[in-house]
mmCIF file of C-alpha atoms in Angstrom:
data_model
loop_
_atom_site.group_PDB
_atom_site.id
_atom_site.type_symbol
_atom_site.label_atom_id
_atom_site.label_comp_id
_atom_site.label_asym_id
_atom_site.label_seq_id
_atom_site.Cartn_x
_atom_site.Cartn_y
_atom_site.Cartn_z
ATOM 1 C CA MET P 85 35.790 44.221 33.203
ATOM 2 C CA THR P 86 33.615 43.416 36.313
ATOM 3 C CA THR P 87 34.754 41.388 38.998
ATOM 4 C CA PRO P 88 32.974 38.049 39.987
ATOM 5 C CA GLY P 89 30.209 38.771 42.319
ATOM 6 C CA THR P 90 29.510 42.248 41.286
ATOM 7 C CA SER P 91 26.859 43.626 38.892
ATOM 8 C CA PRO P 92 27.991 44.728 35.588
ATOM 9 C CA THR P 93 25.845 47.843 36.208
ATOM 10 C CA ALA P 94 25.802 50.104 39.246
ATOM 11 C CA ARG P 95 22.204 50.982 38.780
ATOM 12 C CA PRO P 96 20.011 49.377 41.557
ATOM 13 C CA ALA P 97 16.802 47.814 40.653
ATOM 14 C CA ARG P 98 13.912 50.027 41.220
ATOM 15 C CA SER P 99 10.023 49.318 41.517
ATOM 16 C CA TRP P 100 9.298 50.100 37.909
ATOM 17 C CA HIS P 101 12.075 47.850 36.512
ATOM 18 C CA TYR P 102 10.215 44.546 37.097
ATOM 19 C CA LEU P 103 6.915 46.044 35.756
ATOM 20 C CA ALA P 104 8.770 47.182 32.748
ATOM 21 C CA ALA P 105 10.312 43.718 32.296
ATOM 22 C CA ALA P 106 6.859 42.301 32.770
ATOM 23 C CA TYR P 107 5.430 44.460 29.848
ATOM 24 C CA VAL P 108 8.395 43.396 27.587
ATOM 25 C CA PHE P 109 7.473 39.757 28.498
ATOM 26 C CA THR P 110 3.754 40.315 27.735
ATOM 27 C CA VAL P 111 4.331 42.051 24.469
ATOM 28 C CA GLY P 112 6.819 39.442 23.266
ATOM 29 C CA MET P 113 4.444 36.539 24.177
ATOM 30 C CA ALA P 114 1.501 38.275 22.487
ATOM 31 C CA GLY P 115 3.160 38.088 19.116
ATOM 32 C CA THR P 116 3.414 34.247 19.360
ATOM 33 C CA THR P 117 -0.275 33.765 19.507
ATOM 34 C CA LEU P 118 -1.320 36.716 17.163
ATOM 35 C CA PRO P 119 -2.170 34.446 14.292
ATOM 36 C CA THR P 120 -4.533 32.176 16.235
ATOM 37 C CA PRO P 121 -7.920 33.636 15.189
ATOM 38 C CA LEU P 122 -6.446 34.358 11.696
ATOM 39 C CA TYR P 123 -5.730 30.982 10.553
ATOM 40 C CA GLY P 124 -9.277 30.602 9.005
ATOM 41 C CA LEU P 125 -8.450 33.767 6.803
ATOM 42 C CA TYR P 126 -5.142 32.300 5.729
ATOM 43 C CA GLN P 127 -6.697 29.108 4.782
ATOM 44 C CA GLU P 128 -9.278 30.979 2.657
ATOM 45 C CA GLU P 129 -6.595 33.223 0.928
ATOM 46 C CA ILE P 130 -3.946 30.449 0.481
ATOM 47 C CA GLY P 131 -6.000 27.255 0.566
ATOM 48 C CA PHE P 132 -4.817 24.630 3.063
ATOM 49 C CA SER P 133 -6.257 22.170 5.532
ATOM 50 C CA SER P 134 -6.494 21.962 9.251
ATOM 51 C CA PHE P 135 -3.568 19.609 9.453
ATOM 52 C CA VAL P 136 -1.488 22.224 7.813
ATOM 53 C CA VAL P 137 -2.632 24.699 10.457
ATOM 54 C CA THR P 138 -1.270 22.304 13.132
ATOM 55 C CA VAL P 139 2.004 22.004 11.185
ATOM 56 C CA VAL P 140 2.424 25.680 10.973
ATOM 57 C CA PHE P 141 1.701 25.946 14.592
ATOM 58 C CA ALA P 142 4.202 23.102 15.354
ATOM 59 C CA THR P 143 6.896 25.008 13.573
ATOM 60 C CA TYR P 144 6.547 27.725 16.201
ATOM 61 C CA ALA P 145 6.693 25.196 19.102
ATOM 62 C CA ALA P 146 9.853 23.444 17.470
ATOM 63 C CA GLY P 147 11.494 26.896 17.269
ATOM 64 C CA VAL P 148 10.926 27.296 21.005
ATOM 65 C CA ILE P 149 12.131 23.915 21.877
ATOM 66 C CA ALA P 150 15.193 24.295 19.851
ATOM 67 C CA VAL P 151 16.251 27.437 21.373
ATOM 68 C CA LEU P 152 15.359 26.244 24.909
ATOM 69 C CA ALA P 153 17.223 23.093 24.346
ATOM 70 C CA LEU P 154 20.451 24.477 22.839
ATOM 71 C CA LEU P 155 20.562 28.060 24.431
ATOM 72 C CA GLY P 156 18.628 27.470 27.600
ATOM 73 C CA GLY P 157 21.253 28.922 29.611
ATOM 74 C CA VAL P 158 22.343 31.745 27.413
ATOM 75 C CA SER P 159 20.948 34.497 29.746
ATOM 76 C CA ASP P 160 23.092 32.998 32.619
ATOM 77 C CA GLN P 161 26.210 33.346 30.480
ATOM 78 C CA ARG P 162 25.418 36.659 28.696
ATOM 79 C CA GLY P 163 22.943 38.505 30.836
ATOM 80 C CA ARG P 164 19.316 38.920 30.837
ATOM 81 C CA ARG P 165 19.065 42.174 28.793
ATOM 82 C CA PRO P 166 20.966 41.167 25.677
ATOM 83 C CA VAL P 167 18.932 37.983 25.495
ATOM 84 C CA LEU P 168 15.674 40.018 25.817
ATOM 85 C CA LEU P 169 16.859 42.517 22.994
ATOM 86 C CA ALA P 170 17.595 39.649 20.777
ATOM 87 C CA ALA P 171 14.172 38.061 21.374
ATOM 88 C CA LEU P 172 12.410 41.330 20.585
ATOM 89 C CA VAL P 173 14.457 41.710 17.229
ATOM 90 C CA LEU P 174 13.403 38.099 16.366
ATOM 91 C CA SER P 175 9.772 38.969 17.278
ATOM 92 C CA MET P 176 9.977 42.080 14.864
ATOM 93 C CA ALA P 177 11.222 39.912 12.097
ATOM 94 C CA SER P 178 8.356 37.462 12.527
ATOM 95 C CA ALA P 179 5.902 40.393 12.389
ATOM 96 C CA LEU P 180 7.304 41.607 9.155
ATOM 97 C CA CYS P 181 7.039 38.107 7.651
ATOM 98 C CA PHE P 182 3.247 38.220 8.326
ATOM 99 C CA VAL P 183 2.948 41.870 7.191
ATOM 100 C CA PHE P 184 4.500 40.989 3.774
ATOM 101 C CA GLU P 185 3.051 37.489 3.733
ATOM 102 C CA ALA P 186 2.425 36.172 0.152
ATOM 103 C CA GLY P 187 1.783 32.468 0.482
ATOM 104 C CA LEU P 188 2.509 29.593 2.880
ATOM 105 C CA PRO P 189 6.364 29.870 3.109
ATOM 106 C CA PRO P 190 6.467 33.249 4.854
ATOM 107 C CA LEU P 191 3.902 31.777 7.511
ATOM 108 C CA PHE P 192 6.308 28.973 8.207
ATOM 109 C CA VAL P 193 9.271 31.320 8.521
ATOM 110 C CA GLY P 194 7.314 33.815 10.618
ATOM 111 C CA ARG P 195 6.394 31.183 12.914
ATOM 112 C CA VAL P 196 9.830 29.708 13.334
ATOM 113 C CA LEU P 197 11.096 33.196 14.062
ATOM 114 C CA SER P 198 8.307 33.653 16.621
ATOM 115 C CA GLY P 199 9.414 30.374 18.229
ATOM 116 C CA PHE P 200 12.994 31.470 18.510
ATOM 117 C CA ALA P 201 11.826 34.747 20.181
ATOM 118 C CA ALA P 202 9.671 32.825 22.599
ATOM 119 C CA GLY P 203 12.383 30.414 23.475
ATOM 120 C CA LEU P 204 14.700 33.271 24.415
ATOM 121 C CA LEU P 205 11.948 35.167 26.336
ATOM 122 C CA THR P 206 10.612 32.345 28.467
ATOM 123 C CA GLY P 207 13.623 31.637 30.468
ATOM 124 C CA ALA P 208 15.489 35.015 30.427
ATOM 125 C CA ALA P 209 12.254 37.144 30.897
ATOM 126 C CA THR P 210 10.769 35.004 33.670
ATOM 127 C CA VAL P 211 13.923 35.213 35.657
ATOM 128 C CA ALA P 212 14.617 38.999 34.877
ATOM 129 C CA VAL P 213 11.209 40.007 36.170
ATOM 130 C CA MET P 214 11.807 38.201 39.500
ATOM 131 C CA GLU P 215 15.419 39.479 39.791
ATOM 132 C CA LEU P 216 14.549 43.197 38.948
ATOM 133 C CA ALA P 217 12.068 43.442 41.799
ATOM 134 C CA PRO P 218 13.108 45.169 45.043
ATOM 135 C CA PRO P 219 12.961 42.823 48.130
ATOM 136 C CA ALA P 220 9.522 44.123 49.259
ATOM 137 C CA SER P 221 7.957 43.399 45.854
ATOM 138 C CA ARG P 222 9.487 39.851 45.241
ATOM 139 C CA MET P 223 6.070 38.198 45.916
ATOM 140 C CA HIS P 224 4.353 40.527 43.517
ATOM 141 C CA ALA P 225 7.187 39.918 40.917
ATOM 142 C CA ALA P 226 6.769 36.142 40.999
ATOM 143 C CA PHE P 227 3.279 36.509 40.004
ATOM 144 C CA ALA P 228 4.150 39.263 37.569
ATOM 145 C CA ALA P 229 6.459 36.893 35.646
ATOM 146 C CA THR P 230 4.030 34.068 35.308
ATOM 147 C CA ALA P 231 0.994 36.361 34.623
ATOM 148 C CA ALA P 232 3.163 38.241 31.972
ATOM 149 C CA ASN P 233 3.638 34.871 30.153
ATOM 150 C CA MET P 234 -0.027 33.496 30.165
ATOM 151 C CA GLY P 235 -1.444 37.230 29.917
ATOM 152 C CA GLY P 236 0.686 37.895 26.789
ATOM 153 C CA LEU P 237 -0.422 34.562 25.317
ATOM 154 C CA GLY P 238 -4.005 35.491 25.768
ATOM 155 C CA CYS P 239 -3.746 38.999 24.611
ATOM 156 C CA GLY P 240 -2.316 38.055 21.252
ATOM 157 C CA PRO P 241 -5.609 36.284 20.036
ATOM 158 C CA LEU P 242 -7.673 39.057 21.691
ATOM 159 C CA LEU P 243 -5.908 41.858 20.012
ATOM 160 C CA ALA P 244 -5.725 40.077 16.526
ATOM 161 C CA GLY P 245 -9.394 39.085 16.672
ATOM 162 C CA VAL P 246 -10.649 42.575 17.403
ATOM 163 C CA LEU P 247 -8.307 44.156 14.960
ATOM 164 C CA ALA P 248 -9.079 41.578 12.159
ATOM 165 C CA GLU P 249 -12.810 41.936 12.745
ATOM 166 C CA TYR P 250 -13.260 45.688 13.116
ATOM 167 C CA ALA P 251 -10.163 47.295 11.378
ATOM 168 C CA PRO P 252 -8.929 47.375 7.732
ATOM 169 C CA ALA P 253 -6.375 44.890 6.354
ATOM 170 C CA PRO P 254 -7.255 42.134 8.811
ATOM 171 C CA LEU P 255 -4.039 40.117 7.802
ATOM 172 C CA ARG P 256 -1.855 43.101 8.268
ATOM 173 C CA THR P 257 -3.092 45.537 10.961
ATOM 174 C CA PRO P 258 -2.535 43.208 13.990
ATOM 175 C CA TYR P 259 1.211 42.818 13.245
ATOM 176 C CA LEU P 260 1.611 46.608 12.473
ATOM 177 C CA VAL P 261 0.038 47.229 15.849
ATOM 178 C CA HIS P 262 2.318 44.624 17.499
ATOM 179 C CA LEU P 263 5.341 46.176 15.908
ATOM 180 C CA GLY P 264 4.546 49.326 17.614
ATOM 181 C CA LEU P 265 4.327 47.795 21.004
ATOM 182 C CA LEU P 266 7.592 46.033 20.234
ATOM 183 C CA VAL P 267 9.451 49.457 19.731
ATOM 184 C CA VAL P 268 8.214 50.509 23.230
ATOM 185 C CA ALA P 269 9.406 47.178 24.456
ATOM 186 C CA VAL P 270 12.910 47.731 22.980
ATOM 187 C CA VAL P 271 13.309 51.171 24.612
ATOM 188 C CA LEU P 272 12.214 49.831 27.910
ATOM 189 C CA THR P 273 14.699 46.991 27.774
ATOM 190 C CA ALA P 274 17.505 49.379 26.987
ATOM 191 C CA LEU P 275 16.852 51.299 30.208
ATOM 192 C CA LEU P 276 16.711 48.175 32.445
ATOM 193 C CA PRO P 277 19.775 47.394 34.652
ATOM 194 C CA GLU P 278 21.498 44.044 34.139
ATOM 195 C CA THR P 279 21.065 41.461 36.866
ATOM 196 C CA VAL P 280 23.548 38.796 35.910
ATOM 197 C CA ARG P 281 26.704 39.162 38.217
ATOM 198 C CA GLY P 282 30.214 38.557 37.426
ATOM 199 C CA THR P 283 32.199 38.243 34.273
ATOM 200 C CA ARG P 284 30.216 37.261 31.284
ATOM 201 C CA ALA P 285 31.759 35.269 28.288
ATOM 202 C CA ALA P 286 32.614 36.677 25.068
ATOM 203 C CA GLY P 287 32.149 35.358 21.538
ATOM 204 C CA TRP P 288 29.366 32.937 20.463
ATOM 205 C CA PRO P 289 27.376 31.416 23.289
ATOM 206 C CA ARG P 290 27.953 27.789 24.237
ATOM 207 C CA LEU P 291 25.237 25.449 22.599
ATOM 208 C CA ARG P 292 24.247 22.982 25.200
ATOM 209 C CA ALA P 293 20.944 21.381 26.391
ATOM 210 C CA PRO P 294 19.533 22.673 29.548
ATOM 211 C CA ARG P 295 20.520 20.324 32.447
ATOM 212 C CA VAL P 296 18.482 20.081 35.678
ATOM 213 C CA PRO P 297 20.749 20.381 38.636
ATOM 214 C CA ARG P 298 20.735 17.357 40.883
ATOM 215 C CA GLU P 299 19.188 19.254 43.754
ATOM 216 C CA VAL P 300 16.050 20.221 41.683
ATOM 217 C CA ARG P 301 15.370 16.860 40.103
ATOM 218 C CA SER P 302 13.137 15.469 42.597
ATOM 219 C CA VAL P 303 10.811 18.496 42.192
ATOM 220 C CA PHE P 304 11.238 19.158 38.509
ATOM 221 C CA ALA P 305 9.728 15.785 37.408
ATOM 222 C CA PRO P 306 6.183 16.293 38.913
ATOM 223 C CA ALA P 307 6.246 19.975 38.186
ATOM 224 C CA ALA P 308 7.174 19.317 34.484
ATOM 225 C CA LEU P 309 4.446 16.851 34.108
ATOM 226 C CA ALA P 310 1.906 19.131 35.342
ATOM 227 C CA GLY P 311 3.309 21.849 32.838
ATOM 228 C CA PHE P 312 3.147 19.463 30.105
ATOM 229 C CA THR P 313 -0.632 18.802 30.744
ATOM 230 C CA GLY P 314 -1.564 22.403 31.141
ATOM 231 C CA PHE P 315 0.304 23.522 27.904
ATOM 232 C CA ALA P 316 -1.342 20.679 26.014
ATOM 233 C CA LEU P 317 -4.616 22.365 26.704
ATOM 234 C CA PHE P 318 -3.454 25.595 25.480
ATOM 235 C CA GLY P 319 -1.996 23.908 22.358
ATOM 236 C CA LEU P 320 -5.589 22.953 21.410
ATOM 237 C CA PHE P 321 -6.950 26.533 22.030
ATOM 238 C CA THR P 322 -4.220 28.230 20.093
ATOM 239 C CA SER P 323 -4.327 25.884 17.060
ATOM 240 C CA VAL P 324 -7.672 24.253 16.099
ATOM 241 C CA ALA P 325 -10.278 25.651 18.601
ATOM 242 C CA PRO P 326 -10.981 28.676 16.333
ATOM 243 C CA SER P 327 -11.565 26.367 13.382
ATOM 244 C CA PHE P 328 -13.881 24.267 15.391
ATOM 245 C CA MET P 329 -15.767 27.363 16.561
ATOM 246 C CA GLN P 330 -16.149 28.341 12.937
ATOM 247 C CA ARG P 331 -17.118 25.157 11.362
ATOM 248 C CA GLU P 332 -19.024 23.405 14.096
ATOM 249 C CA LEU P 333 -20.417 26.285 16.132
ATOM 250 C CA GLY P 334 -21.061 28.729 13.376
ATOM 251 C CA VAL P 335 -18.924 31.495 15.198
ATOM 252 C CA THR P 336 -17.827 33.708 12.353
ATOM 253 C CA ASN P 337 -16.937 36.796 14.409
ATOM 254 C CA LEU P 338 -12.982 36.836 14.741
ATOM 255 C CA ALA P 339 -13.287 38.907 17.855
ATOM 256 C CA VAL P 340 -15.593 36.345 19.593
ATOM 257 C CA ALA P 341 -13.090 33.613 18.626
ATOM 258 C CA GLY P 342 -10.207 35.476 19.904
ATOM 259 C CA ALA P 343 -12.196 36.322 23.064
ATOM 260 C CA VAL P 344 -12.815 32.608 23.819
ATOM 261 C CA VAL P 345 -9.125 31.860 23.511
ATOM 262 C CA PHE P 346 -8.188 34.752 25.629
ATOM 263 C CA SER P 347 -10.615 33.578 28.418
ATOM 264 C CA ALA P 348 -8.416 30.386 28.739
ATOM 265 C CA PHE P 349 -5.305 32.464 29.247
ATOM 266 C CA ALA P 350 -6.947 34.940 31.510
ATOM 267 C CA SER P 351 -8.344 32.239 33.681
ATOM 268 C CA SER P 352 -4.865 30.911 33.896
ATOM 269 C CA THR P 353 -3.628 34.310 35.203
ATOM 270 C CA LEU P 354 -6.467 34.277 37.818
ATOM 271 C CA GLY P 355 -5.716 30.743 38.822
ATOM 272 C CA GLN P 356 -2.095 31.808 39.484
ATOM 273 C CA LEU P 357 -3.416 34.184 42.127
ATOM 274 C CA LEU P 358 -4.760 31.209 44.092
ATOM 275 C CA VAL P 359 -1.205 29.774 44.571
ATOM 276 C CA ASP P 360 -0.692 32.503 47.176
ATOM 277 C CA ARG P 361 -3.607 30.988 49.156
ATOM 278 C CA LEU P 362 -2.297 27.510 48.736
ATOM 279 C CA THR P 363 1.121 25.829 49.206
ATOM 280 C CA VAL P 364 2.933 24.510 46.107
ATOM 281 C CA VAL P 365 2.296 21.069 47.566
ATOM 282 C CA ARG P 366 -1.459 21.514 47.362
ATOM 283 C CA ALA P 367 -1.513 23.933 44.225
ATOM 284 C CA LEU P 368 -0.080 21.326 41.847
ATOM 285 C CA PRO P 369 -2.399 18.470 42.337
ATOM 286 C CA ALA P 370 -5.362 21.072 42.693
ATOM 287 C CA GLY P 371 -4.296 22.496 39.326
ATOM 288 C CA CYS P 372 -4.244 19.077 37.713
ATOM 289 C CA ALA P 373 -7.630 18.296 39.080
ATOM 290 C CA LEU P 374 -9.199 21.345 37.429
ATOM 291 C CA LEU P 375 -7.391 20.429 34.199
ATOM 292 C CA VAL P 376 -9.416 17.066 34.364
ATOM 293 C CA GLY P 377 -12.551 19.149 34.812
ATOM 294 C CA GLY P 378 -11.639 21.567 31.914
ATOM 295 C CA MET P 379 -10.873 18.771 29.540
ATOM 296 C CA ALA P 380 -14.099 16.920 30.394
ATOM 297 C CA LEU P 381 -16.155 20.105 29.543
ATOM 298 C CA ILE P 382 -14.276 20.688 26.326
ATOM 299 C CA GLY P 383 -14.877 17.126 25.288
ATOM 300 C CA ALA P 384 -18.634 17.628 26.107
ATOM 301 C CA SER P 385 -18.929 20.712 24.146
ATOM 302 C CA LEU P 386 -17.923 18.956 20.779
ATOM 303 C CA PRO P 387 -20.870 16.441 20.373
ATOM 304 C CA ALA P 388 -23.172 18.972 21.989
ATOM 305 C CA HIS P 389 -21.993 21.818 19.490
ATOM 306 C CA SER P 390 -22.227 24.094 22.576
ATOM 307 C CA LEU P 391 -20.242 27.351 22.896
ATOM 308 C CA PRO P 392 -20.991 27.876 26.481
ATOM 309 C CA LEU P 393 -19.546 24.309 27.376
ATOM 310 C CA LEU P 394 -16.329 25.145 25.488
ATOM 311 C CA LEU P 395 -16.096 28.543 27.227
ATOM 312 C CA ALA P 396 -16.712 26.788 30.526
ATOM 313 C CA GLY P 397 -13.991 24.252 29.744
ATOM 314 C CA ALA P 398 -11.663 27.098 28.864
ATOM 315 C CA VAL P 399 -12.074 28.769 32.117
ATOM 316 C CA VAL P 400 -12.060 25.720 34.296
ATOM 317 C CA GLY P 401 -8.893 24.290 32.391
ATOM 318 C CA GLY P 402 -7.307 27.689 32.260
ATOM 319 C CA ALA P 403 -7.524 28.081 35.890
ATOM 320 C CA GLY P 404 -6.085 24.636 36.535
ATOM 321 C CA GLN P 405 -3.138 25.472 34.211
ATOM 322 C CA GLY P 406 -2.488 28.586 35.999
ATOM 323 C CA LEU P 407 -2.306 26.941 39.330
ATOM 324 C CA ALA P 408 0.022 24.084 38.166
ATOM 325 C CA PHE P 409 2.177 26.435 36.051
ATOM 326 C CA ARG P 410 2.930 28.955 38.705
ATOM 327 C CA ALA P 411 3.506 26.479 41.600
ATOM 328 C CA GLY P 412 5.668 24.491 39.266
ATOM 329 C CA ILE P 413 7.834 27.504 38.268
ATOM 330 C CA ALA P 414 8.071 28.580 41.962
ATOM 331 C CA ALA P 415 9.156 25.090 43.149
ATOM 332 C CA VAL P 416 11.788 24.711 40.403
ATOM 333 C CA SER P 417 13.158 28.118 40.667
ATOM 334 C CA ALA P 418 13.244 28.127 44.479
ATOM 335 C CA ARG P 419 15.479 24.900 44.393
ATOM 336 C CA ALA P 420 17.731 25.966 41.524
ATOM 337 C CA PRO P 421 21.130 27.422 42.209
ATOM 338 C CA GLU P 422 21.387 31.184 41.294
ATOM 339 C CA GLU P 423 24.026 30.592 38.626
ATOM 340 C CA ARG P 424 21.831 27.910 36.847
ATOM 341 C CA ARG P 425 18.372 29.355 37.402
ATOM 342 C CA GLY P 426 17.913 30.601 33.823
ATOM 343 C CA GLU P 427 18.886 27.177 32.534
ATOM 344 C CA THR P 428 16.729 25.217 34.987
ATOM 345 C CA VAL P 429 13.558 27.479 34.162
ATOM 346 C CA SER P 430 14.408 26.920 30.457
ATOM 347 C CA ALA P 431 14.341 23.062 30.989
ATOM 348 C CA PHE P 432 10.933 23.342 32.713
ATOM 349 C CA PHE P 433 9.637 25.316 29.452
ATOM 350 C CA VAL P 434 10.993 22.505 27.317
ATOM 351 C CA ALA P 435 8.834 20.031 29.125
ATOM 352 C CA ALA P 436 5.877 22.450 28.705
ATOM 353 C CA TYR P 437 6.338 23.296 25.055
ATOM 354 C CA LEU P 438 6.528 19.700 24.265
ATOM 355 C CA GLY P 439 2.934 19.572 25.739
ATOM 356 C CA ILE P 440 1.868 22.326 23.461
ATOM 357 C CA SER P 441 3.210 20.820 20.299
ATOM 358 C CA LEU P 442 3.166 17.066 20.088
ATOM 359 C CA PRO P 443 -0.482 16.595 20.977
ATOM 360 C CA VAL P 444 -1.568 19.342 18.710
ATOM 361 C CA VAL P 445 0.179 17.646 15.683
ATOM 362 C CA GLY P 446 -1.566 14.443 16.614
ATOM 363 C CA VAL P 447 -4.873 16.165 16.482
ATOM 364 C CA GLY P 448 -4.056 17.686 13.115
ATOM 365 C CA ALA P 449 -3.206 14.114 11.943
ATOM 366 C CA LEU P 450 -6.349 12.618 13.318
ATOM 367 C CA THR P 451 -8.384 15.562 11.791
ATOM 368 C CA THR P 452 -7.564 14.127 8.396
ATOM 369 C CA VAL P 453 -9.078 10.691 9.242
ATOM 370 C CA LEU P 454 -11.742 11.315 11.950
ATOM 371 C CA GLY P 455 -12.645 14.984 11.171
ATOM 372 C CA LEU P 456 -12.256 17.933 13.557
ATOM 373 C CA ARG P 457 -14.859 16.908 16.123
ATOM 374 C CA ASP P 458 -13.759 13.312 16.737
ATOM 375 C CA ALA P 459 -10.147 14.235 16.640
ATOM 376 C CA GLY P 460 -10.908 16.808 19.496
ATOM 377 C CA LEU P 461 -12.695 13.977 21.404
ATOM 378 C CA VAL P 462 -9.552 11.844 21.286
ATOM 379 C CA PHE P 463 -7.474 14.730 22.325
ATOM 380 C CA THR P 464 -9.661 15.619 25.451
ATOM 381 C CA GLY P 465 -9.988 11.935 26.351
ATOM 382 C CA CYS P 466 -6.154 11.560 26.343
ATOM 383 C CA GLY P 467 -5.833 14.845 28.209
ATOM 384 C CA VAL P 468 -8.156 13.692 31.024
ATOM 385 C CA VAL P 469 -6.059 10.496 31.373
ATOM 386 C CA VAL P 470 -2.745 12.410 31.527
ATOM 387 C CA ALA P 471 -4.110 14.915 34.006
ATOM 388 C CA LEU P 472 -5.547 12.278 36.224
ATOM 389 C CA PHE P 473 -2.033 10.393 36.130
ATOM 390 C CA ALA P 474 -0.377 13.927 37.108
ATOM 391 C CA ALA P 475 -2.882 14.474 39.859
ATOM 392 C CA ALA P 476 -2.287 11.091 41.328
ATOM 393 C CA ARG P 477 1.486 11.524 41.247
ATOM 394 C CA LEU P 478 1.199 14.896 42.917
ATOM 395 C CA ARG P 479 -1.201 14.085 45.629
ATOM 396 C CA PRO P 480 0.176 14.516 49.133
ATOM 397 C CA GLY P 481 0.842 10.711 49.488
ATOM 398 C CA GLY P 482 2.308 10.328 46.034
ATOM 399 C CA ALA P 483 5.870 10.278 45.043
ATOM 400 C CA GLY P 484 5.660 13.715 43.550
ATOM 401 C CA GLY P 485 3.915 15.086 46.601
ATOM 402 C CA ARG P 486 6.625 13.796 48.943
ATOM 403 C CA ALA P 487 9.284 15.215 46.826
ATOM 404 C CA LEU P 488 7.664 18.696 46.943
ATOM 405 C CA ARG P 489 7.433 18.529 50.677
ATOM 406 C CA ALA P 490 11.160 17.398 51.031
#
């Protein structure tokens, strides 16, 4: 047994440890977006509507939210490494569901398992990457943690799109390749030292919703609002954007569709770099302002049937999401007590994944009535309104801005 205040392992963190944890995070999150450019193929093979696509997507988000809401602090109780290993096992199970897919039910099961994996990863891996970094690398580790999340989400559609377009067995090969990457991630995770200090609880983990500590609440509210808005944009790109590109823009190359989705996440990763040049107080409202511009460009691309406008919207909106996302994580984790950091970060992701799920289901429902293009226009219009509200709250003179400066 370890004594309180001591690490359960004597191995000190080395410079490669946080990079290995970032790889684990990236690979795990890539699996959650692998199906994005493949939904059209599943529709042709199985036969279902765009609304069903959004429902399948929403089952993933529901899995994420359920784990974050009930097990948000599990890595604080049990340690980062066991939680990461559990997430990787769930991700492997999800990939196997898609490899042996034979109808709609395995898609739902695979997406739920993928959501469970992401729910465990988002809180535990974000904190693990930062905690495993030596003191001299802490600034780099903070970026690595958020970049691994967004970079992984972006690499999934790109990898699947390229393999589905140019490799045999387009609905099997992406998941087989991902399984190979997951095996490497399991080996690396087993080699990482544990960062949770003190005695860890035995038995089944306690099920409880993540609670935001009182000292974090004034910062948490505006940061979570920005996270909700940014993830809503990504929900659009990871659910119905590929279908829009195929039906409205005539983009039939799956690699191109995957690359457009990837551009939004890649732009998010680059946008996160700008946080180092700005304070958190400035980065959050600036990110929301860019989200307004990105939503407007996406909205304009729909009636214009313009792929360049859609791509521009992905890049501008992605950069805004990256600014707001990294600044929000930094503000929340900096204020959180060490023993509740994983729980607090998980609560932030609950708010973010509500943004990636609820609006998308709304778009799917509207599609059955208005069609894909008009439903997208309604979505982007609402997104502009929410992003403007968030920017107003987070401006230096707003309530959120004052809380961030406090």
